[in-house]
GROMACS .gro file of C-alpha atoms in nm:
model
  152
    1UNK     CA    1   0.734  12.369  -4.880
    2UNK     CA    2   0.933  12.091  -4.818
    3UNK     CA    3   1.314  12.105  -4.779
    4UNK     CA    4   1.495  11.975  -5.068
    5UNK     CA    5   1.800  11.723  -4.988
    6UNK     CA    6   2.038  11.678  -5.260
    7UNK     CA    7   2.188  11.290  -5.325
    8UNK     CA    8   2.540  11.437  -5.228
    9UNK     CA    9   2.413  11.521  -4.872
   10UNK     CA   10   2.280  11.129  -4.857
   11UNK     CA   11   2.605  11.023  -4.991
   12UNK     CA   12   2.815  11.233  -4.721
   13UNK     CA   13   2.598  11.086  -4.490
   14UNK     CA   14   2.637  10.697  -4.570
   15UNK     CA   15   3.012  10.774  -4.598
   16UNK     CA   16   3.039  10.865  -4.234
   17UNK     CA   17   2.864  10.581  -4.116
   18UNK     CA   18   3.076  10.364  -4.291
   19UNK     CA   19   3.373  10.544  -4.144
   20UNK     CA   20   3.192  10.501  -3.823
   21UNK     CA   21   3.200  10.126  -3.904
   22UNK     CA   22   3.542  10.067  -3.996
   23UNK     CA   23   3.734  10.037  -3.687
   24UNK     CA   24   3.495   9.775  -3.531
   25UNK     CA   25   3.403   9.576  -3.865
   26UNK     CA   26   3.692   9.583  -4.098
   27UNK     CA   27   3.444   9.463  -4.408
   28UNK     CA   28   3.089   9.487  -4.458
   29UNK     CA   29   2.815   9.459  -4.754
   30UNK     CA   30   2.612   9.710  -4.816
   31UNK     CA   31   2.241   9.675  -4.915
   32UNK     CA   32   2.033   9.927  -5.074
   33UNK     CA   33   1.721   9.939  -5.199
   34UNK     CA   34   1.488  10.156  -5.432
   35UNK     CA   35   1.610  10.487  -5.415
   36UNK     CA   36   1.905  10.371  -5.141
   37UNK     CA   37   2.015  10.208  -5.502
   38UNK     CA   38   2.099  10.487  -5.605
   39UNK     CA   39   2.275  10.678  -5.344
   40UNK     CA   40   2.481  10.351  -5.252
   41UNK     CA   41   2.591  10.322  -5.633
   42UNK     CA   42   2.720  10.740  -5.591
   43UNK     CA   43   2.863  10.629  -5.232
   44UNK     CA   44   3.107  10.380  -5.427
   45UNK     CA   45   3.158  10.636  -5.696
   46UNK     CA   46   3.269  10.906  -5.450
   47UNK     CA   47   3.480  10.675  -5.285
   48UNK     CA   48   3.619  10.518  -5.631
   49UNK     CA   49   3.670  10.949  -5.771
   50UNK     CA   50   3.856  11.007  -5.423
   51UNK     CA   51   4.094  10.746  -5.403
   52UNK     CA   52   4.442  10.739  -5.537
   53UNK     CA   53   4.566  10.556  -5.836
   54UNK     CA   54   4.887  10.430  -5.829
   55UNK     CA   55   5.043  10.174  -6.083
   56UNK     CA   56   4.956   9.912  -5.894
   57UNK     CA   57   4.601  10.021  -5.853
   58UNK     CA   58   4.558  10.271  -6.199
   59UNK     CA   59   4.166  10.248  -6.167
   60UNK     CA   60   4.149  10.303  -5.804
   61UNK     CA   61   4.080   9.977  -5.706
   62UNK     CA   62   4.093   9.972  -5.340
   63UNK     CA   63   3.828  10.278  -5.292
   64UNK     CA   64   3.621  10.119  -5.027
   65UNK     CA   65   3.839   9.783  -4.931
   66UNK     CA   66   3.528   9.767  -4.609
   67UNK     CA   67   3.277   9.767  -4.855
   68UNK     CA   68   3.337   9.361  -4.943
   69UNK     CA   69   2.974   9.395  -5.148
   70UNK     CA   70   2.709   9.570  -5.258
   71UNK     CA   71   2.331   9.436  -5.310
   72UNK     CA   72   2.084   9.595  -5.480
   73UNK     CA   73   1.725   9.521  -5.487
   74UNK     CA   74   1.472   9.683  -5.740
   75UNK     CA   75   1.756   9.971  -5.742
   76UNK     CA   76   1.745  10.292  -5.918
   77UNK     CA   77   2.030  10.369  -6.165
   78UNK     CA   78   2.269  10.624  -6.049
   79UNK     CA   79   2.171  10.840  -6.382
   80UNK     CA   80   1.795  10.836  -6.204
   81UNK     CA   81   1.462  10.701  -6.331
   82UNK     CA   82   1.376  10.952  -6.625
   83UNK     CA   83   1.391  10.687  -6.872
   84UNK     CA   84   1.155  10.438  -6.693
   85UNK     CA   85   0.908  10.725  -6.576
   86UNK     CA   86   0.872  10.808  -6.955
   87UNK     CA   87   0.810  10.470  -7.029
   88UNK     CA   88   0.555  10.423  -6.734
   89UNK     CA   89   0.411  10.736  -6.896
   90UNK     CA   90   0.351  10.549  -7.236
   91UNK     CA   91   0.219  10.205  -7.115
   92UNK     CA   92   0.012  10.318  -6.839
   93UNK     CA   93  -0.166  10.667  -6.964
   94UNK     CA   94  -0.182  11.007  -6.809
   95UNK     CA   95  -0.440  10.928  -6.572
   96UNK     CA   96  -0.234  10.654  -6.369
   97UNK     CA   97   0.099  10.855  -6.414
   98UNK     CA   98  -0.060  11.191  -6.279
   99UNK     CA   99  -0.222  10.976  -5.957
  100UNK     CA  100   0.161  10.915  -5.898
  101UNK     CA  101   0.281  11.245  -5.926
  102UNK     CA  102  -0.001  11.366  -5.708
  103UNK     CA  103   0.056  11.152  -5.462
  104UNK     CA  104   0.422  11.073  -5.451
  105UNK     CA  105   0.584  11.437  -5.608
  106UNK     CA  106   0.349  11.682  -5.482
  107UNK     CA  107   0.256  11.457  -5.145
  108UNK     CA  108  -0.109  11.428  -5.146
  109UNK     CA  109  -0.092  11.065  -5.046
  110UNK     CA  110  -0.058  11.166  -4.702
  111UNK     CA  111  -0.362  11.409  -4.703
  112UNK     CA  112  -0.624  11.234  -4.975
  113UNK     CA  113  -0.782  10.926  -4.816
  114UNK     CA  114  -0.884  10.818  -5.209
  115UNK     CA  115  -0.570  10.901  -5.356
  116UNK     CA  116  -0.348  10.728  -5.059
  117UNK     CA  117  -0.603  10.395  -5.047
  118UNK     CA  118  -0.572  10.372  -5.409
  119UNK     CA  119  -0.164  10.433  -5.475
  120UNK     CA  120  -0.112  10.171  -5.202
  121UNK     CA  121  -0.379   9.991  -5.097
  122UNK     CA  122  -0.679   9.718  -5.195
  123UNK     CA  123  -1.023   9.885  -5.206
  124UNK     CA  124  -1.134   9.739  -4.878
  125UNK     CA  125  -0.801   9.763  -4.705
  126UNK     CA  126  -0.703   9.869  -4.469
  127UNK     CA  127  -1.013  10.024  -4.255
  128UNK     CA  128  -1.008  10.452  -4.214
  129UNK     CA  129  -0.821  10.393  -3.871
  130UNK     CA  130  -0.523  10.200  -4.056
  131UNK     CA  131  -0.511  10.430  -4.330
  132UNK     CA  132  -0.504  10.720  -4.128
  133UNK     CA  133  -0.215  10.572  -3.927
  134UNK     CA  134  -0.058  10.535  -4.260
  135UNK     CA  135  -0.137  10.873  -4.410
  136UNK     CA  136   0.040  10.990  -4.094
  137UNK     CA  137   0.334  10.809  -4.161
  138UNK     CA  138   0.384  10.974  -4.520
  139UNK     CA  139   0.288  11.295  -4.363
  140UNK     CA  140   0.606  11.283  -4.134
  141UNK     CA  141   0.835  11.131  -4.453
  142UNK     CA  142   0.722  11.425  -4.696
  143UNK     CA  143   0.887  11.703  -4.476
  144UNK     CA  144   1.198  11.704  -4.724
  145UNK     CA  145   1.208  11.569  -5.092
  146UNK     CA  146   1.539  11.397  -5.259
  147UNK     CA  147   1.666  11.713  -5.467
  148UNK     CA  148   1.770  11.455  -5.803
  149UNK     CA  149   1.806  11.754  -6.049
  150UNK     CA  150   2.178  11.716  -6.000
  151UNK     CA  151   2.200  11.350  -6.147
  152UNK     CA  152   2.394  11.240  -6.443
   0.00000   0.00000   0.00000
C-alpha cells in the first residue's frame, strides 16, 4: 500500500525551504497550484498561528514578511474538496465519478491502459508507447497518497 503523507508533513516541508530562502532573497511570492493550493494556504496559516501578536501587530501581521504574495491557480480550499466532489458526484453520475476514484484514489490510472487513456487523454492520443511512458510516470507518483483526513 502506498504511504500516506499528511498536509502537515508538506507544510513542514515548504516552511524549510522558505527558511532556506530567506537569507539570499529577503521577499518572494509564492505560487501554488491544485492541491499546492492548499498546502500553501496551511503554510501561511502555520506561519500566521506561530507568530507573536503584539499591540502593534494583534492579528499577527508580520507572519511571513518574505512571503510578499501568494498566487493561486485552480487552488483547493484549505477545508479540502468534499464539497465540490459531492457536487461533481450530482452533475456528472456515478459512472464518471467512480472512473475518478479508480483511477486517481485507488491508482489504477497507472496500470489500466483504458482507464488512464480515458481520465486523461483523446481516444486516439497518444499512441501505446506514449501512454505507457505516461502510465509510468503515475506509477512512480502513486507510491505515497496526501493523507487529507486531518483537514478542517
Amino acid at each position: 500500500a502506498p504511504a500516506k503523507i499528511g498536509i502537515d508533513e508538506h507544510v513542514r516541508d515548504v516552511r524549510a525551504f522558505l527558511d532556506t530562502l530567506q537569507p539570499r532573497a529577503p521577499s518572494c511570492v509564492l505560487i501554488a497550484h491544485s492541491m499546492g493550493g492548499m498546502v500553501a494556504q496551511k503554510v501561511l496559516e502555520s506561519l500566521h498561528a506561530s507568530a507573536p501578536s503584539t499591540p502593534a501587530q494583534p492579528s499577527g501581521a508580520q507572519a511571513a514578511p518574505y512571503i510578499r504574495a501568494l498566487v493561486l491557480m485552480c487552488s483547493v480550499p484549505p477545508s479540502g474538496n468534499g464539497p465540490m466532489t459531492m457536487r461533481f458526484l450530482r452533475q456528472r453520475g456515478l459512472g464518471t465519478s467512480w472512473a475518478i476514484v479508480r483511477g486517481f484514489v485507488l491508482k489504477q490510472a497507472a496500470s489500466d491502459r483504458a482507464l488512464c487513456r480515458a481520465l486523461f487523454f483523446e481516444p486516439d492520443h497518444p499512441d501505446d508507447e506514449q501512454l505507457d511512458a505516461y502510465m509510468s510516470r503515475f506509477a512512480a507518483d502513486s507510491r505515497a497518497v496526501l493523507d487529507v483526513a486531518d483537514l478542517s
